[in-house]
């Protein structure tokens, strides 16, 4: 027998374990990347010789945070200039302060423009959210201040519209005589440079090519995503919508195999990219090739659109401002067919349902699949599920369905939900974390990065405080306790990924994955949860300081 | 500047017969370079042998996240098609069974890359009324019907004659567009694609197509009055399926223009060099009074 691997013992100011039978400790012993014991140094020393690591002695350890719904494309977007309203950190750790006016956006774009080489190279930027600019819209004149010779494209946070400068308008031959749906014009009849929806945006992409669309799923993008996760204290994250084409699988393998990649990544297969039988065959081939940092097995379905885009499928009484019901991304009969096929084949489904009609159809489909083929502990998970009411949560509980709620929405779009999409009553029970817990549903919550930044402590803050970006308290009775929120971003999320036997708490036998904090989230004022400082992570016993160390 | 690529968008709910129709188009494409984008993974596959023999290619689109555009492959696919050394002569996009084809067709109305020729929605005669009344998908089905320039009422062989009549009058009431009734999606391809596929005037005047469709010719070398022509074309409703012609307008007598019509959508564009203003070929349901259509058009002459 080979000699047992050496033991490292980490000492910390406090270890919050999320294990109710041993909730706190000061030391954790690690062997082979796994947790050998949790307790005092005295207790752990009984295992034999060890090396004491006191580099985290003044930190607070949590189980490595788990982001159950994110998209790795966020990594690739940081090649380009970010112009969002809220502060956001890039993969290099650099803080991009939020921009509070169009002038500030133009200022940042001019800086970025000055850094570009080739004179004709397009300038791309992303994350613009003009709803915060008091009604003022960006115009071509603003972007012409950035450049009158190089194409400039600024994509909005929603992804459904963009602003462009005059160079693009001219090259795309868009002028006052164009009568094109989605090309906005000013009072004088000239295009403003704002392009809405697919066709108008296509005209702009035609000028600059597909580079911006393609580079987002490169190997470098996955690496950058790993760094973003590390900065947020995340050790396990999903890439919750991936066609798993051979070249992206190859990128995933390459990137996650590197010892210095600080993340366990779970790509979820986009089931609608193939017939069920082909998708199931593909999964059967991929699952056995999983490694400890790359896990195949999750399957993603998309049922409807988004609430703020008025494309989510709603039950009565529909949208507050009277807009027609949204659109299906898959027909209800297709949802039933795909759920049944993947359920039978033994896979775990993660199903995007924003509106409550989409959630209802999905629950019906899962129930029918379970009647046809009983299967214990399937843990199919509704993703977003923002409008579920108590009765739907009760159905989830009795069907064994988990939920991953989009708590960040409360802050980012809560005001719009209150005034336009849902109206006060339903807005106050959106992303109903308290109801989910009360009804006994396994709860996770998420960022949907890049839609909002990855950062489970911020997500927990949203669920605990339920404050919108204007400061409105949205649904006091749906607030949850800090302890419950911390559970949802660790063990709760791990349960929705069927990994709670491996990660999600600091206890014997699990992987030595820790979120390392400067402050104690259980001791700070709950209003300050989002400001708890992240030192970095430990993954499989190896420290990954966010500073790069 | 390269010519805009003609675009046909095929819409219709799951199982209506879109893929069968696509296969028929490809089988009859006579070597044209057709790019076909398919969005559905239904029970019938696009026949790869047909695709190969027709010098066409099929690209499968994967469904993107419509809430955040993540994974949407349509934009990338279209950009790559245009970047090819030899771009396709024609583009057919099969919308997904729940998509609103008008949203996709918008690319054929914006810019000069693609030119929307028509939106054709395929209807399942057996199930459409039931689906249109369904609380979950009724609005989706009605949007698909409303978006169409031409409706293909398919699977007519699976319903009784009186049922077919009922479906037909219901469709006429909800959408004022021409309807082609068919079984097994057996629509003459000339009805759907390519003005270049319509018979020449000389051939059209002599051809006999029996029961399948009626074909009429207005030979005229006099110019039309623009407003009167527009009014005439808009007045045909369900009486006309397709038209093609080379003509002049009194308002710009020096230019020869190409007229194209599919269902309720028509356009006038500069004719290829050398075309003579010889008149218009019209195709419609066999029961249309062709003489009346021709007279209406004739009254628009200057
Ligand atoms: Zn989603
Ligand atoms: Zn998502």
mmCIF file of N, CA, C and O and ligand atoms in Angstrom, chain A residues 69 71 240-241 300-306 351-354 383-384 406 446 448 451, chain B residues 65-68 70, ligand 1:
data_model
loop_
_atom_site.group_PDB
_atom_site.id
_atom_site.type_symbol
_atom_site.label_atom_id
_atom_site.label_comp_id
_atom_site.label_asym_id
_atom_site.label_seq_id
_atom_site.Cartn_x
_atom_site.Cartn_y
_atom_site.Cartn_z
ATOM 1 N N UNK A 69 -27.152 28.532 -11.908
ATOM 2 C CA UNK A 69 -27.635 28.981 -13.219
ATOM 3 C C UNK A 69 -26.809 30.167 -13.695
ATOM 4 O O UNK A 69 -27.065 31.317 -13.327
ATOM 5 N N UNK A 71 -24.078 31.329 -17.296
ATOM 6 C CA UNK A 71 -23.663 30.989 -18.658
ATOM 7 C C UNK A 71 -22.227 31.435 -18.839
ATOM 8 O O UNK A 71 -21.902 32.594 -18.601
ATOM 9 N N UNK A 240 -25.350 26.813 -18.247
ATOM 10 C CA UNK A 240 -26.669 26.168 -18.320
ATOM 11 C C UNK A 240 -27.347 26.229 -19.691
ATOM 12 O O UNK A 240 -28.569 26.337 -19.775
ATOM 13 N N UNK A 241 -26.568 26.186 -20.757
ATOM 14 C CA UNK A 241 -27.193 26.130 -22.080
ATOM 15 C C UNK A 241 -26.073 25.959 -23.070
ATOM 16 O O UNK A 241 -25.450 26.923 -23.488
ATOM 17 N N UNK A 300 -30.849 20.826 -20.417
ATOM 18 C CA UNK A 300 -31.588 22.083 -20.302
ATOM 19 C C UNK A 300 -32.710 22.152 -21.333
ATOM 20 O O UNK A 300 -32.519 21.823 -22.497
ATOM 21 N N UNK A 301 -33.868 22.605 -20.891
ATOM 22 C CA UNK A 301 -34.980 22.892 -21.803
ATOM 23 C C UNK A 301 -35.394 24.346 -21.619
ATOM 24 O O UNK A 301 -35.380 24.862 -20.506
ATOM 25 N N UNK A 302 -35.783 24.974 -22.702
ATOM 26 C CA UNK A 302 -36.265 26.354 -22.684
ATOM 27 C C UNK A 302 -37.741 26.330 -23.027
ATOM 28 O O UNK A 302 -38.096 25.859 -24.107
ATOM 29 N N UNK A 303 -38.587 26.842 -22.173
ATOM 30 C CA UNK A 303 -40.006 26.767 -22.520
ATOM 31 C C UNK A 303 -40.595 28.087 -22.987
ATOM 32 O O UNK A 303 -41.368 28.122 -23.926
ATOM 33 N N UNK A 304 -40.236 29.184 -22.317
ATOM 34 C CA UNK A 304 -40.821 30.470 -22.731
ATOM 35 C C UNK A 304 -39.742 31.544 -22.776
ATOM 36 O O UNK A 304 -38.551 31.234 -22.787
ATOM 37 N N UNK A 305 -40.145 32.820 -22.818
ATOM 38 C CA UNK A 305 -39.187 33.918 -22.930
ATOM 39 C C UNK A 305 -38.942 34.583 -21.587
ATOM 40 O O UNK A 305 -38.835 33.911 -20.565
ATOM 41 N N UNK A 306 -38.862 35.921 -21.597
ATOM 42 C CA UNK A 306 -38.568 36.647 -20.366
ATOM 43 C C UNK A 306 -39.735 37.551 -19.994
ATOM 44 O O UNK A 306 -40.506 37.978 -20.854
ATOM 45 N N UNK A 351 -35.165 23.240 -16.334
ATOM 46 C CA UNK A 351 -36.141 23.741 -17.287
ATOM 47 C C UNK A 351 -36.416 25.218 -17.033
ATOM 48 O O UNK A 351 -36.899 25.601 -15.962
ATOM 49 N N UNK A 352 -36.067 26.021 -18.057
ATOM 50 C CA UNK A 352 -36.326 27.464 -17.979
ATOM 51 C C UNK A 352 -37.830 27.707 -18.078
ATOM 52 O O UNK A 352 -38.455 27.370 -19.090
ATOM 53 N N UNK A 353 -38.408 28.244 -17.017
ATOM 54 C CA UNK A 353 -39.815 28.652 -17.049
ATOM 55 C C UNK A 353 -39.878 29.996 -16.342
ATOM 56 O O UNK A 353 -39.641 30.080 -15.145
ATOM 57 N N UNK A 354 -40.139 31.054 -17.080
ATOM 58 C CA UNK A 354 -40.250 32.361 -16.422
ATOM 59 C C UNK A 354 -41.680 32.634 -15.965
ATOM 60 O O UNK A 354 -41.931 32.921 -14.809
ATOM 61 N N UNK A 383 -36.062 26.422 -13.482
ATOM 62 C CA UNK A 383 -35.118 27.530 -13.454
ATOM 63 C C UNK A 383 -35.844 28.850 -13.712
ATOM 64 O O UNK A 383 -36.643 28.936 -14.628
ATOM 65 N N UNK A 384 -35.543 29.844 -12.941
ATOM 66 C CA UNK A 384 -36.188 31.166 -12.906
ATOM 67 C C UNK A 384 -37.488 31.038 -12.104
ATOM 68 O O UNK A 384 -37.575 31.514 -11.005
ATOM 69 N N UNK A 406 -34.709 33.317 -9.462
ATOM 70 C CA UNK A 406 -33.868 34.377 -10.031
ATOM 71 C C UNK A 406 -33.950 35.609 -9.118
ATOM 72 O O UNK A 406 -34.497 36.638 -9.481
ATOM 73 N N UNK A 446 -30.078 32.335 -8.265
ATOM 74 C CA UNK A 446 -29.032 32.499 -9.270
ATOM 75 C C UNK A 446 -28.917 33.897 -9.856
ATOM 76 O O UNK A 446 -29.778 34.744 -9.667
ATOM 77 N N UNK A 448 -27.943 34.084 -13.396
ATOM 78 C CA UNK A 448 -28.107 33.968 -14.841
ATOM 79 C C UNK A 448 -27.029 34.762 -15.587
ATOM 80 O O UNK A 448 -27.284 35.313 -16.653
ATOM 81 N N UNK A 451 -26.601 37.792 -17.711
ATOM 82 C CA UNK A 451 -27.761 38.685 -17.607
ATOM 83 C C UNK A 451 -27.581 39.610 -16.398
ATOM 84 O O UNK A 451 -27.845 40.815 -16.469
ATOM 85 N N UNK B 65 -31.781 30.995 -26.653
ATOM 86 C CA UNK B 65 -32.559 31.510 -25.533
ATOM 87 C C UNK B 65 -33.172 32.803 -25.988
ATOM 88 O O UNK B 65 -32.464 33.775 -26.236
ATOM 89 N N UNK B 66 -34.484 32.835 -26.131
ATOM 90 C CA UNK B 66 -35.092 34.040 -26.655
ATOM 91 C C UNK B 66 -35.122 35.154 -25.624
ATOM 92 O O UNK B 66 -35.377 36.280 -25.940
ATOM 93 N N UNK B 67 -34.815 34.820 -24.350
ATOM 94 C CA UNK B 67 -34.840 35.914 -23.373
ATOM 95 C C UNK B 67 -33.539 36.689 -23.387
ATOM 96 O O UNK B 67 -33.506 37.859 -23.104
ATOM 97 N N UNK B 68 -32.453 36.064 -23.727
ATOM 98 C CA UNK B 68 -31.201 36.814 -23.664
ATOM 99 C C UNK B 68 -30.354 36.623 -24.914
ATOM 100 O O UNK B 68 -29.215 37.062 -24.951
ATOM 101 N N UNK B 70 -28.789 34.257 -25.930
ATOM 102 C CA UNK B 70 -27.668 33.339 -25.779
ATOM 103 C C UNK B 70 -27.910 32.118 -26.645
ATOM 104 O O UNK B 70 -28.980 31.538 -26.613
HETATM 105 ZN ZN1 LIG C 1 -33.333 31.547 -19.071
#
